PDB file of C-alpha atoms in Angstrom:
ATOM      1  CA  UNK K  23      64.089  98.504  80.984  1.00 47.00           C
ATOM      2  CA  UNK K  24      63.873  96.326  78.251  1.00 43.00           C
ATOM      3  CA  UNK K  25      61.170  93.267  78.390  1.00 44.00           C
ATOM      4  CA  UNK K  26      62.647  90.315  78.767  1.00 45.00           C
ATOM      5  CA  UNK K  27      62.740  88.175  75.636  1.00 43.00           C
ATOM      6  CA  UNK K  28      60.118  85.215  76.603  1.00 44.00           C
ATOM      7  CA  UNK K  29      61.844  81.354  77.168  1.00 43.00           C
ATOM      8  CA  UNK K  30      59.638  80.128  74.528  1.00 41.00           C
ATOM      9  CA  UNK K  31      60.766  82.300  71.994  1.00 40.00           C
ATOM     10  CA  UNK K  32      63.961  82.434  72.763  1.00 37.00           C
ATOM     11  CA  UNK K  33      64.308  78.621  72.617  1.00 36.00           C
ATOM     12  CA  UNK K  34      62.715  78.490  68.956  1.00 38.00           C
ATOM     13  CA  UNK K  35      64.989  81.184  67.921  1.00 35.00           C
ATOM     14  CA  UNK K  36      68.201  78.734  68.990  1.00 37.00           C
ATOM     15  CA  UNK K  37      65.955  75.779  67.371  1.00 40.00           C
ATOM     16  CA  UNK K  38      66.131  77.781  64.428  1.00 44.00           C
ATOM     17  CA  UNK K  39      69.954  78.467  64.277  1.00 46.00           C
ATOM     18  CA  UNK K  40      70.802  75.371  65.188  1.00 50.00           C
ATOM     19  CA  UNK K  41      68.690  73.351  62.547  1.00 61.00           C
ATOM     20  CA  UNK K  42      70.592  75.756  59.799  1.00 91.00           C
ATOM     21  CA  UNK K  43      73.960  74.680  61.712  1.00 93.00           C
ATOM     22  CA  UNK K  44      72.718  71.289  61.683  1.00 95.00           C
ATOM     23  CA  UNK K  45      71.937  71.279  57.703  1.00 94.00           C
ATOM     24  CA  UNK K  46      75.309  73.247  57.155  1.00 95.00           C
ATOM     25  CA  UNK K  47      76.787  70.594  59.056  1.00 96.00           C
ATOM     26  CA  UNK K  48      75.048  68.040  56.818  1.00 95.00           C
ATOM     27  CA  UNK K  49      75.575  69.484  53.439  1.00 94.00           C
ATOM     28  CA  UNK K  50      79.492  70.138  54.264  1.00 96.00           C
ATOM     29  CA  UNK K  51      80.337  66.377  55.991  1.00 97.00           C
ATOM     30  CA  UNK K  52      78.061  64.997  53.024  1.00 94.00           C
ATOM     31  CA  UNK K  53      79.974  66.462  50.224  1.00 93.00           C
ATOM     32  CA  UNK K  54      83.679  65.749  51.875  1.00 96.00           C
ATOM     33  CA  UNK K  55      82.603  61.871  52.271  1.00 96.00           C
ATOM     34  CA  UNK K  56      81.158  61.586  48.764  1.00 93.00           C
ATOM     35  CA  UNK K  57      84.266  63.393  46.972  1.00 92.00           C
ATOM     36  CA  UNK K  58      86.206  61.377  49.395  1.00 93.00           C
ATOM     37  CA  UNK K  59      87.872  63.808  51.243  1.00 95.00           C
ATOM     38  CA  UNK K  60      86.939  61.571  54.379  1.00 96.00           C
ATOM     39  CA  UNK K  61      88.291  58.415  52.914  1.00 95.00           C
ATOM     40  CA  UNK K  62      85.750  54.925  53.646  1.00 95.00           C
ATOM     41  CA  UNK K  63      87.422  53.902  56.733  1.00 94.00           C
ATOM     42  CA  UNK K  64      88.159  57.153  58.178  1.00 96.00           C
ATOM     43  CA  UNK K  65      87.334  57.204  62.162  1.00 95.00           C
ATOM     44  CA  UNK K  66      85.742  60.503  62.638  1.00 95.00           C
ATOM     45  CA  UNK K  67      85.695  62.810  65.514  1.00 93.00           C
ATOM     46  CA  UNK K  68      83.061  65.091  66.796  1.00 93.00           C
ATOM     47  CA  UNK K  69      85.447  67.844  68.273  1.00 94.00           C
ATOM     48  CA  UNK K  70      87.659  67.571  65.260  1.00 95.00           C
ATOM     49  CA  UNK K  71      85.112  67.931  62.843  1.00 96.00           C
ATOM     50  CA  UNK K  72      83.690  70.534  64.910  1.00 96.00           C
ATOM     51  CA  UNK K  73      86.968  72.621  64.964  1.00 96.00           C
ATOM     52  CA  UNK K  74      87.678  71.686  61.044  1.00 96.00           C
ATOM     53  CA  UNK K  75      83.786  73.545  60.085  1.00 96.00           C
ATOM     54  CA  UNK K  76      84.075  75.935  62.988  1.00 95.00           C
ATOM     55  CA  UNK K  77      80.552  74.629  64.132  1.00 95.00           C
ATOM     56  CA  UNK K  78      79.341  73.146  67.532  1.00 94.00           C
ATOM     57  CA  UNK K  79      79.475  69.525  68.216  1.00 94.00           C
ATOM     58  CA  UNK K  80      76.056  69.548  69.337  1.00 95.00           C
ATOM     59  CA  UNK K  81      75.013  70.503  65.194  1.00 96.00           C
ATOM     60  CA  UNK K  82      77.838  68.148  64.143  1.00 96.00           C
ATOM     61  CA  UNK K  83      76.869  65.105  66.346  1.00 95.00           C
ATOM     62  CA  UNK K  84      73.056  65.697  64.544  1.00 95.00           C
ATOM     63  CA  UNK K  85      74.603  65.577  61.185  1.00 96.00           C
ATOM     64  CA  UNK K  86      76.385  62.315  61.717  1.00 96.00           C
ATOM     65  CA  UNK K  87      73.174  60.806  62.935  1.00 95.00           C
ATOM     66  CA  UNK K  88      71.459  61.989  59.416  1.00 94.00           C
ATOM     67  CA  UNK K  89      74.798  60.463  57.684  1.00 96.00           C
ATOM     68  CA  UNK K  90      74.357  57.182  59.421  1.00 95.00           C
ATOM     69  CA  UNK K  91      70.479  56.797  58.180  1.00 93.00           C
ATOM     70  CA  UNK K  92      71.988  57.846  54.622  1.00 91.00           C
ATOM     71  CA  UNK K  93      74.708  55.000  54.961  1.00 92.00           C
ATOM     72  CA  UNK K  94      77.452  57.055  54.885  1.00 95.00           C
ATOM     73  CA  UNK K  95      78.728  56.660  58.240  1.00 97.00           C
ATOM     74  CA  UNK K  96      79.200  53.872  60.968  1.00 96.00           C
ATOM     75  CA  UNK K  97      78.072  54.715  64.591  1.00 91.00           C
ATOM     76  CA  UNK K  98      80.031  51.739  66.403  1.00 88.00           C
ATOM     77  CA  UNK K  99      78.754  52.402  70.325  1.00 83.00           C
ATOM     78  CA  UNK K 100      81.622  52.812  72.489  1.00 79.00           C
ATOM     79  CA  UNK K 101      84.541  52.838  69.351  1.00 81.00           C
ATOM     80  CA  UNK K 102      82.965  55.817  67.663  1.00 88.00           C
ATOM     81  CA  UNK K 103      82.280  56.711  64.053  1.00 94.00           C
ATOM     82  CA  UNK K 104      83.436  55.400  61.115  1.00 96.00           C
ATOM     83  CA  UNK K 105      83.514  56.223  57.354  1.00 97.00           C
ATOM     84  CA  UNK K 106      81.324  53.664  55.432  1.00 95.00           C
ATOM     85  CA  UNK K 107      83.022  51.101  53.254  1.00 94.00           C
ATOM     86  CA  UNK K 108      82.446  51.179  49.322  1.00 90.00           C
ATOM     87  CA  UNK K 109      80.718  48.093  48.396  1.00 87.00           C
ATOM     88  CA  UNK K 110      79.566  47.043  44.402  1.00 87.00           C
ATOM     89  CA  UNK K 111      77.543  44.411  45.433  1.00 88.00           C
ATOM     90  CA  UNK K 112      75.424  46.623  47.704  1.00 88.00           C
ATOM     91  CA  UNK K 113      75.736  49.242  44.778  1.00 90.00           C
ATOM     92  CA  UNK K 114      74.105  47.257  42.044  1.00 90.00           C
ATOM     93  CA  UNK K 115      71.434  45.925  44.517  1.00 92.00           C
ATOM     94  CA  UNK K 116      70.789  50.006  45.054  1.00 92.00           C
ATOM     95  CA  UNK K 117      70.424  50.695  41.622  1.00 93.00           C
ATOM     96  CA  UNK K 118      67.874  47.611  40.872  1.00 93.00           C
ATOM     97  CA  UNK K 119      65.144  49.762  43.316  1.00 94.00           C
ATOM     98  CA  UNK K 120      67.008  53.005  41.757  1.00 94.00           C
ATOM     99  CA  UNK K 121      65.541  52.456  38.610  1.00 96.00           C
ATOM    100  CA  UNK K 122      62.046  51.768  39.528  1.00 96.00           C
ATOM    101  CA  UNK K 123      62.152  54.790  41.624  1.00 96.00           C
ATOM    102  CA  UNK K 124      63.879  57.538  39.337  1.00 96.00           C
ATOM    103  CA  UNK K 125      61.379  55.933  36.202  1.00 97.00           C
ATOM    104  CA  UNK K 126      58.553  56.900  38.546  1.00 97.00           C
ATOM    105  CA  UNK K 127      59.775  60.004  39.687  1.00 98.00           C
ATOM    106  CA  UNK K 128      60.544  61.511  36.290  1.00 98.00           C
ATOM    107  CA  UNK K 129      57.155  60.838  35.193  1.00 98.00           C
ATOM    108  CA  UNK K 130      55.516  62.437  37.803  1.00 98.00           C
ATOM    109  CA  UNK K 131      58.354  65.352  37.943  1.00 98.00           C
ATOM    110  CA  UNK K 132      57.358  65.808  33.870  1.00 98.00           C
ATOM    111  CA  UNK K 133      53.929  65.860  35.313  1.00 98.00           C
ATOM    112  CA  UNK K 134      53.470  68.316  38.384  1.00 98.00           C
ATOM    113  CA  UNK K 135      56.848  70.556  38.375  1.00 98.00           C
ATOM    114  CA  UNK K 136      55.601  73.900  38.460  1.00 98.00           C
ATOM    115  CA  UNK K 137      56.356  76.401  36.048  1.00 98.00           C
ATOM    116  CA  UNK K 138      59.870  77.647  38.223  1.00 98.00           C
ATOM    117  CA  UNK K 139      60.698  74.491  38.757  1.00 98.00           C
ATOM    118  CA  UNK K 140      61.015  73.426  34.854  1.00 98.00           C
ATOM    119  CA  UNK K 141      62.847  76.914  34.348  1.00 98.00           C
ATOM    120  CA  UNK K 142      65.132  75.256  36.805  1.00 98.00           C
ATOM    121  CA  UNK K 143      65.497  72.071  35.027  1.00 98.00           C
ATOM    122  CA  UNK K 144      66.388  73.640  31.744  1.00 97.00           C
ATOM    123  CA  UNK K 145      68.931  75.675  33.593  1.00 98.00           C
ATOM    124  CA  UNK K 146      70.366  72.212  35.597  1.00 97.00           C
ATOM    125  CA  UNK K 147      70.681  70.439  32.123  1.00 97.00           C
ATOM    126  CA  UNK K 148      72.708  73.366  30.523  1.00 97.00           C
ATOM    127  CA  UNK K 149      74.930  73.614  33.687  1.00 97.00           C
ATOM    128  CA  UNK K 150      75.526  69.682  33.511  1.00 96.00           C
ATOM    129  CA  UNK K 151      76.726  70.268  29.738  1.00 96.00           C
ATOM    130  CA  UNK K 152      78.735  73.076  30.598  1.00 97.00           C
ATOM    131  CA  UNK K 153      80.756  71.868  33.598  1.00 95.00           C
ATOM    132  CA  UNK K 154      81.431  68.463  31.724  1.00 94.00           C
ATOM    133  CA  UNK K 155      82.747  69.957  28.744  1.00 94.00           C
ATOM    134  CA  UNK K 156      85.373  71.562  31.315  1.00 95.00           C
ATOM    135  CA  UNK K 157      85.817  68.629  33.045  1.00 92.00           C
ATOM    136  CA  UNK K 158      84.438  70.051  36.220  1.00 93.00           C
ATOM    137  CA  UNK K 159      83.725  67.196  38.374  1.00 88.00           C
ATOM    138  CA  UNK K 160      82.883  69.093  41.472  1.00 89.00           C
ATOM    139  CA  UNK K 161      80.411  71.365  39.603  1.00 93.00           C
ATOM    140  CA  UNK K 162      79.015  68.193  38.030  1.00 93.00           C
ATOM    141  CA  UNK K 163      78.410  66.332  41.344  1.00 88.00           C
ATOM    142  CA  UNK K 164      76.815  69.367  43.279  1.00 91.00           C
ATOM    143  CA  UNK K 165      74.556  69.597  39.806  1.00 95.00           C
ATOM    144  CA  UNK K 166      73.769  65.989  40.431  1.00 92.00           C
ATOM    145  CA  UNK K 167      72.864  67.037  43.961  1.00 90.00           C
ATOM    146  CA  UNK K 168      70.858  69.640  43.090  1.00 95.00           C
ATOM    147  CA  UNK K 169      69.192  67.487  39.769  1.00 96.00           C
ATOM    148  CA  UNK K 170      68.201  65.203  42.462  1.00 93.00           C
ATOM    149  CA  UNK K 171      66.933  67.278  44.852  1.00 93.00           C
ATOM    150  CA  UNK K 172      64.624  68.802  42.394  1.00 97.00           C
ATOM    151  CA  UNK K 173      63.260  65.591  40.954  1.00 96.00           C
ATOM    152  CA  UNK K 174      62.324  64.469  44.339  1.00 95.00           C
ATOM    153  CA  UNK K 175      60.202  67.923  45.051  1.00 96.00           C
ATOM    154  CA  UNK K 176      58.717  68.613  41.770  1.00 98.00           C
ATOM    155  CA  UNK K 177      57.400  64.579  41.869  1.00 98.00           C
ATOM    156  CA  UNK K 178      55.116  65.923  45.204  1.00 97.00           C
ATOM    157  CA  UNK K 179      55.274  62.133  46.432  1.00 97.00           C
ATOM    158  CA  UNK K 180      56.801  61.706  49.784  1.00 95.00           C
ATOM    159  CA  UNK K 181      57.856  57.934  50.345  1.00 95.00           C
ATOM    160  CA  UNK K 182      59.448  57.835  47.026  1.00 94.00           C
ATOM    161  CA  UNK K 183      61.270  61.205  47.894  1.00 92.00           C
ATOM    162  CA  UNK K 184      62.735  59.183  51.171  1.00 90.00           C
ATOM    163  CA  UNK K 185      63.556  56.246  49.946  1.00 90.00           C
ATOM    164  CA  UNK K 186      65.657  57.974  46.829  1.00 91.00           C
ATOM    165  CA  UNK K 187      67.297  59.992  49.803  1.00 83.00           C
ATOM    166  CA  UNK K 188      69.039  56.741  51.108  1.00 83.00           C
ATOM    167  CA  UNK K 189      70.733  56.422  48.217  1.00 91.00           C
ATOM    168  CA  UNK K 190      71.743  59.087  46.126  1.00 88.00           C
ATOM    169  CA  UNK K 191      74.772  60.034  48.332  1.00 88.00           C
ATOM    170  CA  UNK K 192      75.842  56.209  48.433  1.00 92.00           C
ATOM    171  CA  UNK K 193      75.685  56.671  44.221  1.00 90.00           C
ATOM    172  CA  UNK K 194      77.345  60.054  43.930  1.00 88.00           C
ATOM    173  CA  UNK K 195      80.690  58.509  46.455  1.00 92.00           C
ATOM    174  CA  UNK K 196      80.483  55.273  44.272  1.00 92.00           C
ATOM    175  CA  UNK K 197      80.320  57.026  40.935  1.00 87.00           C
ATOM    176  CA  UNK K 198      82.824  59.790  42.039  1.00 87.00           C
ATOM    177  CA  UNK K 199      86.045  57.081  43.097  1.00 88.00           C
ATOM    178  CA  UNK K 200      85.473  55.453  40.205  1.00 88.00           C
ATOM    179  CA  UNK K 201      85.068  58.098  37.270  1.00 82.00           C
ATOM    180  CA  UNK K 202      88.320  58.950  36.311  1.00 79.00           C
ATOM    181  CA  UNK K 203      88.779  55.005  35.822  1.00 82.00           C
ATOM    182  CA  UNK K 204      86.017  54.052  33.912  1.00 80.00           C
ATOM    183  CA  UNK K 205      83.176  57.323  33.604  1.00 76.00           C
ATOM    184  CA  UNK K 206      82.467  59.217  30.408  1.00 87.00           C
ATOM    185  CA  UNK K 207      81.458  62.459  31.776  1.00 89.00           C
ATOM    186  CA  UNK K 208      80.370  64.220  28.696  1.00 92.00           C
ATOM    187  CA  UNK K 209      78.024  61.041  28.329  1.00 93.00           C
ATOM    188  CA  UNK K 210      76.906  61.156  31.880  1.00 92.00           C
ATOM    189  CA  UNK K 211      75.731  64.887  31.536  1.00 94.00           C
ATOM    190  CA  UNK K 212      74.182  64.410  28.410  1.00 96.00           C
ATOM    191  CA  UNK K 213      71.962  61.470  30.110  1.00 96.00           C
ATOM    192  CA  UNK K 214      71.071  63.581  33.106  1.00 97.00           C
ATOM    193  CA  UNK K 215      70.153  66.723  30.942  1.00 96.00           C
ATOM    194  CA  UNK K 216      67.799  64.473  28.443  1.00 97.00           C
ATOM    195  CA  UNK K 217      66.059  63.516  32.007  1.00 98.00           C
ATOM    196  CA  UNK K 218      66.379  67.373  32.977  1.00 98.00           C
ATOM    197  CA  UNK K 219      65.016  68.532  29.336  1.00 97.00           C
ATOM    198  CA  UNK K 220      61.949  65.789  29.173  1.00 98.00           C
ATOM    199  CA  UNK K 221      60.883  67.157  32.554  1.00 98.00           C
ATOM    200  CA  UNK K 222      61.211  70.870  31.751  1.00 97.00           C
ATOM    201  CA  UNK K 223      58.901  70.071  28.609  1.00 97.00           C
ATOM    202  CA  UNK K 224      56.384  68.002  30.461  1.00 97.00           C
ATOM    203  CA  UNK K 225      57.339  65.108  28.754  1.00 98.00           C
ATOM    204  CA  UNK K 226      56.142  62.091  30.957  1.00 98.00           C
ATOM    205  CA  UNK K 227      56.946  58.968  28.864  1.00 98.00           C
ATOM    206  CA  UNK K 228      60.669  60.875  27.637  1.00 98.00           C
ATOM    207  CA  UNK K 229      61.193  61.283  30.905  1.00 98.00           C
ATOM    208  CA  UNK K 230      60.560  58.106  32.236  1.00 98.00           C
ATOM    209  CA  UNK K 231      62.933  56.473  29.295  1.00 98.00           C
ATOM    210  CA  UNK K 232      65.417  59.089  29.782  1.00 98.00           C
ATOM    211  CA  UNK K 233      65.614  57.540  33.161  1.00 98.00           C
ATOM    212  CA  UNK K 234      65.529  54.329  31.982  1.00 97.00           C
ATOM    213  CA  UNK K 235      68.830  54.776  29.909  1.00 97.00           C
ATOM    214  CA  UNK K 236      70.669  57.049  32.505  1.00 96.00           C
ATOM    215  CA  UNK K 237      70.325  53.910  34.716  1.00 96.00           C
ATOM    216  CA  UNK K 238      71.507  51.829  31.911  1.00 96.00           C
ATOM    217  CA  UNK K 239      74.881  53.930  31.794  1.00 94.00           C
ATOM    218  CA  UNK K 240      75.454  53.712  35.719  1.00 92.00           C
ATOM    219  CA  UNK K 241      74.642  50.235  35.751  1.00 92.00           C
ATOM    220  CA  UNK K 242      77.283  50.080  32.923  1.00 92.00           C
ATOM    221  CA  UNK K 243      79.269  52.045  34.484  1.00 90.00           C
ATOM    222  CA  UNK K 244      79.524  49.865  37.757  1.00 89.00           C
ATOM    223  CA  UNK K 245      79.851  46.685  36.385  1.00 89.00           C
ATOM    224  CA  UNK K 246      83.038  48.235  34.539  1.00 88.00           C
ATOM    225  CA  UNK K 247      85.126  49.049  38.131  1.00 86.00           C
ATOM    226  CA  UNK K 248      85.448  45.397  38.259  1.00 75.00           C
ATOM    227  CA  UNK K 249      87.745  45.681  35.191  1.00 69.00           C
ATOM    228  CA  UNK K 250      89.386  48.558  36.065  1.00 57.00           C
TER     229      UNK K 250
END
């Protein structure tokens, strides 16, 4: 007979599966609010999300929870979950602590990124070029996703990584319903890759004003929905 698998292992093996569910979960829900597939407003459902990605409600419910501390969801006890509303007041509020945040973070990205990690920036800068010269906006945003991502781990600071993870989603959904009204996407890739390229070069002051400007263009940017 076989020996029986031990409870403690076999509860850190389901751990395991369901924290990958969990981030699946996550990453899917994340990128269908933000290209606004699940429209602000939009009551969600566990068991219909859970049927839509063919995953467990039990992974589903935990993504929602990490949605609501990113802003991007509602949990409303007793009515349920709702869709967060797109505000520009709240927006431009975000991006005054944005740009103190993405200055520092460039600077200190330029400054410890190992040498991977600055192949990879290189790489994210051409990738931004190429999918804005074909108009790729869904290529572009998961770039942005991924630009982010590695700005936050190649700065090696924590509480800065955090905080910048409460709002990059709420940036991406604002910038993404407003782009094809006001966004210059060949402009906005060529502002992220001159962060990318400063960083990939260990350029610490570049960096930092390459932030400085990309900020500029989303503050820009936002002010100009108003108009539109």
């Amino acid at each position: 007979m076989k020996p029986k698998t031990p409870r403690k292992s076999r509860s850190r093996v389901a751990k395991g599966e369901d924290g990958t569910l969990t981030d699946r979960a996550y990453r899917e829900l994340e990128e269908m609010i933000v290209t606004l597939q699940l429209s602000p407003g939009t009551v969600l459902s566990e068991q219909a999300l859970a049927v839509r990605l063919k995953i467990g409600r039990t992974p589903i419910r935990e993504a929602l929870q990490r949605l609501a501390r990113d802003g991007l969801v509602v949990i409303m006890p007793r009515r349920g979950i709702m869709v967060s509303e797109i505000n520009l007041r709240l927006q431009l509020r975000l991006l005054e602590v944005r740009r103190e945040l993405e200055r520092l973070m460039a600077s200190l990205a330029a400054e410890r990124a190992t040498p991977d990690e600055r192949r990879e920036f290189a790489e994210v800068a051409e990738s931004m070029l190429a999918a804005a010269a074909k108009s790729d906006d869904i290529a572009f945003m998961r770039l942005d996703q991924r630009f982010n991502i590695l700005i936050a781990t190649a700065a090696r600071n924590e509480f800065a990584r955090r905080s910048m993870g409460l709002m990059n989603a709420l940036s991406r959904r604002f910038w993404y319903q407003h782009y094809q009204e006001v966004a210059d996407l060949p402009l906005a890739a060529k502002l992220h890759a001159a962060v990318a390229e400063a960083v990939s070069q260990k350029k610490a002051k570049a960096a930092a004003t390459a932030s400085d400007r990309l900020i500029d263009y989303i503050e820009d940017f936002a002010r100009k929905t108003l108009d539109a």
